[in-house]
C-alpha positions as semicolon CSV with decimal commas, in nm:
position;residue;x (nm);y (nm);z (nm)
1;G;0,560;-1,237;1,302
2;S;0,869;-1,024;1,307
3;V;0,973;-0,791;1,027
4;R;1,317;-0,827;0,877
5;C;1,428;-0,561;0,629
6;V;1,602;-0,749;0,350
7;K;1,549;-0,482;0,084
8;E;1,410;-0,140;0,161
9;T;1,336;0,106;-0,117
10;A;1,024;0,322;-0,123
11;N;0,892;0,144;0,187
12;Y;0,911;-0,210;0,056
13;Y;0,991;-0,475;0,311
14;F;0,982;-0,852;0,329
15;R;0,775;-1,002;0,607
16;F;0,857;-1,332;0,773
17;P;0,707;-1,587;0,820
18;Q;0,422;-1,484;0,587
19;Q;0,667;-1,485;0,292
20;C;0,524;-1,185;0,115
21;Y;0,625;-0,836;0,011
22;Q;0,427;-0,550;0,159
23;K;0,434;-0,180;0,081
24;S;0,263;0,121;0,229
25;E;0,013;0,298;0,005
26;Q;0,177;0,625;-0,091
27;T;0,189;0,881;-0,366
28;V;0,499;1,011;-0,541
29;K;0,600;1,310;-0,325
30;D;0,976;1,328;-0,353
31;I;1,044;1,379;-0,724
32;R;1,294;1,663;-0,742
33;A;1,141;1,967;-0,912
34;G;0,849;1,752;-1,013
35;G;0,589;1,843;-0,755
36;H;0,324;1,613;-0,616
37;F;0,183;1,331;-0,827
38;A;-0,102;1,096;-0,739
39;P;-0,345;0,890;-0,946
40;S;-0,618;1,130;-0,832
41;N;-0,453;1,446;-0,971
42;S;-0,243;1,323;-1,263
43;D;-0,191;1,050;-1,524
44;L;0,021;0,854;-1,273
45;K;-0,078;0,493;-1,336
46;Q;-0,055;0,381;-0,972
47;P;0,126;0,477;-0,649
48;H;0,366;0,181;-0,625
49;Y;0,676;0,365;-0,739
50;I;1,042;0,278;-0,687
51;D;1,250;0,549;-0,853
52;A;1,205;0,881;-1,034
53;L;1,410;1,137;-1,222
54;Q;1,354;1,456;-1,417
55;F;1,482;1,473;-1,775
56;D;1,390;1,637;-2,106
57;G;1,107;1,835;-1,947
58;Y;0,940;1,527;-1,797
59;S;0,925;1,344;-1,467
60;W;1,008;0,978;-1,533
61;I;0,872;0,738;-1,272
62;A;0,961;0,369;-1,238
63;L;0,660;0,170;-1,117
64;A;0,698;-0,175;-0,965
65;G;0,333;-0,263;-0,993
66;K;0,101;-0,383;-0,724
67;P;0,244;-0,672;-0,518
68;S;0,040;-0,986;-0,478
69;H;-0,028;-1,128;-0,133
70;Q;0,223;-1,405;-0,194
71;F;0,580;-1,325;-0,299
72;N;0,582;-1,591;-0,572
73;G;0,274;-1,427;-0,723
74;G;0,490;-1,139;-0,845
75;F;0,380;-0,785;-0,926
76;T;0,123;-0,659;-1,174
77;G;0,054;-0,328;-1,346
78;G;0,405;-0,179;-1,335
79;G;0,595;0,015;-1,600
80;V;0,733;0,366;-1,656
81;D;0,531;0,687;-1,637
82;R;0,650;0,995;-1,828
83;L;0,465;1,301;-1,698
84;K;0,484;1,677;-1,746
85;P;0,548;1,838;-1,404
86;I;0,298;2,122;-1,450
87;S;0,007;1,960;-1,631
88;K;0,079;1,621;-1,469
89;R;-0,023;1,455;-1,795
90;G;0,180;1,215;-2,001
91;K;0,224;0,857;-2,113
92;F;0,250;0,520;-1,943
93;F;0,488;0,256;-2,088
94;N;0,482;-0,118;-2,019
95;Q;0,578;-0,442;-2,197
96;K;0,342;-0,357;-2,484
97;D;0,576;-0,065;-2,556
98;G;0,888;-0,284;-2,558
99;L;0,989;-0,293;-2,191
100;A;1,159;-0,620;-2,093
101;S;0,934;-0,642;-1,786
102;D;0,653;-0,445;-1,624
103;Y;0,846;-0,451;-1,295
104;C;1,060;-0,136;-1,320
105;H;1,307;-0,055;-1,045
106;S;1,573;0,208;-1,123
107;L;1,614;0,483;-1,386
108;T;1,906;0,676;-1,534
109;V;2,002;0,875;-1,846
110;T;2,319;0,826;-2,054
111;D;2,503;1,103;-2,239
112;D;2,322;1,025;-2,565
113;A;1,994;1,122;-2,392
114;S;1,866;0,765;-2,369
115;V;1,658;0,668;-2,064
116;W;1,751;0,330;-1,910
117;V;1,558;0,119;-1,661
118;T;1,637;-0,195;-1,461
119;H;1,393;-0,477;-1,378
120;W;1,566;-0,624;-1,069
121;Y;1,652;-0,970;-1,204
122;E;1,986;-1,003;-1,386
123;E;1,848;-1,229;-1,658
124;Q;1,581;-0,975;-1,758
125;G;1,846;-0,729;-1,872
126;L;1,789;-0,358;-1,929
127;S;1,535;-0,155;-2,124
128;W;1,622;0,175;-2,291
129;L;1,435;0,448;-2,475
130;A;1,620;0,662;-2,729
131;Q;1,541;1,033;-2,728
132;G;1,246;1,102;-2,958
133;S;1,136;0,738;-2,966
134;E;0,815;0,596;-2,824
135;R;0,934;0,234;-2,838
136;W;1,168;0,078;-2,581
137;S;1,454;-0,152;-2,676
138;T;1,617;-0,419;-2,458
139;V;1,964;-0,564;-2,402
140;K;2,020;-0,869;-2,185
141;R;2,391;-0,947;-2,214
142;S;2,718;-0,782;-2,297
143;R;2,945;-0,909;-2,575
144;E;3,116;-1,123;-2,310
145;G;2,783;-1,280;-2,212
146;I;2,754;-1,092;-1,882
147;E;2,392;-1,050;-1,771
148;L;2,304;-0,682;-1,747
149;G;1,990;-0,672;-1,533
150;G;2,014;-0,540;-1,181
151;V;1,867;-0,370;-0,877
152;Y;2,016;-0,023;-0,924
153;I;2,157;0,172;-1,219
154;K;2,361;0,491;-1,258
155;A;2,493;0,650;-1,577
156;L;2,843;0,793;-1,613
157;G;2,870;0,932;-1,964
158;K;2,830;0,640;-2,204
159;F;2,884;0,390;-1,921
160;L;2,620;0,225;-1,704
161;L;2,701;0,124;-1,348
162;I;2,467;-0,163;-1,268
163;G;2,420;-0,283;-0,912
164;Q;2,340;-0,653;-0,892
165;Q;2,305;-0,924;-0,632
166;G;2,672;-1,015;-0,608
167;A;2,848;-0,763;-0,831
168;L;2,880;-0,417;-0,980
169;V;2,872;-0,437;-1,360
170;I;3,026;-0,156;-1,568
171;Y;2,871;-0,158;-1,914
172;D;2,984;0,046;-2,216
173;T;2,663;0,125;-2,407
174;Q;2,857;0,197;-2,728
175;S;3,099;-0,096;-2,749
176;Q;2,862;-0,328;-2,555
177;H;3,152;-0,462;-2,349
178;A;3,120;-0,506;-1,973
179;Y;3,343;-0,549;-1,669
180;V;3,245;-0,710;-1,337
181;V;3,353;-0,592;-0,991
182;D;3,267;-0,845;-0,720
183;Q;3,378;-0,900;-0,361
184;A;3,699;-1,067;-0,478
185;A;3,779;-0,746;-0,666
186;G;3,706;-0,522;-0,367
187;L;3,328;-0,476;-0,359
188;P;3,244;-0,396;0,007
189;G;2,941;-0,628;0,023
190;Y;2,739;-0,882;-0,170
191;S;2,439;-0,678;-0,286
192;V;2,483;-0,330;-0,438
193;S;2,216;-0,100;-0,290
194;S;2,335;0,245;-0,401
195;I;2,571;0,413;-0,647
196;A;2,681;0,777;-0,658
197;V;2,925;0,979;-0,868
198;D;3,085;1,292;-0,721
199;N;3,205;1,609;-0,896
200;E;3,547;1,453;-0,957
201;Q;3,383;1,156;-1,133
202;T;3,470;0,923;-0,847
203;V;3,224;0,635;-0,816
204;W;3,093;0,551;-0,468
205;V;2,918;0,218;-0,411
206;G;2,706;0,107;-0,117
207;A;2,673;-0,268;-0,071
208;F;2,569;-0,509;0,201
209;T;2,582;-0,878;0,279
210;Y;2,266;-1,061;0,391
211;G;2,262;-1,152;0,756
212;R;2,508;-0,882;0,855
213;G;2,448;-0,552;1,030
């Protein structure tokens, strides 16, 4: 059957008509200043990674888990790895450590030195780890009841910019209030696929609509 790229991050793609996610076997090679990590030379739990960042002397790696043959079978074995770049040793976190889900998709750090991770689905919310803590906390909704989970996340000071299927959510981690930007408010597409902040603190958002270009 033909291959249609519905979502493509770290070589994930959705195959029709088999109705399953597939991903190439690969090691984490592109972590900035983090070197080369693989299960064979480090404490990296498994090679199915989505996102990575370097913070507080560690490489933090979001792991989706191993996909099942059928899409509705989900993913297993995911979480967050926290590894030292030189020794390549560290700790693996999953739901037993407080994560909302083992499927971890995007990472960022707010100005209070907390690490945040998304789990793709809006209803699963966000997980965050305070500096010095070994136990993750979760938040699912803002004070207004807005679901906070998403595909992509980017910190801007105390604010989180959360890319969802259908909206960009701006969440104040201190007041716990949130604001939604959707297509009616000027979002250039339905699904937010990337977020960047330039040196002038201008937010740039990449979004697309299914079935278009």
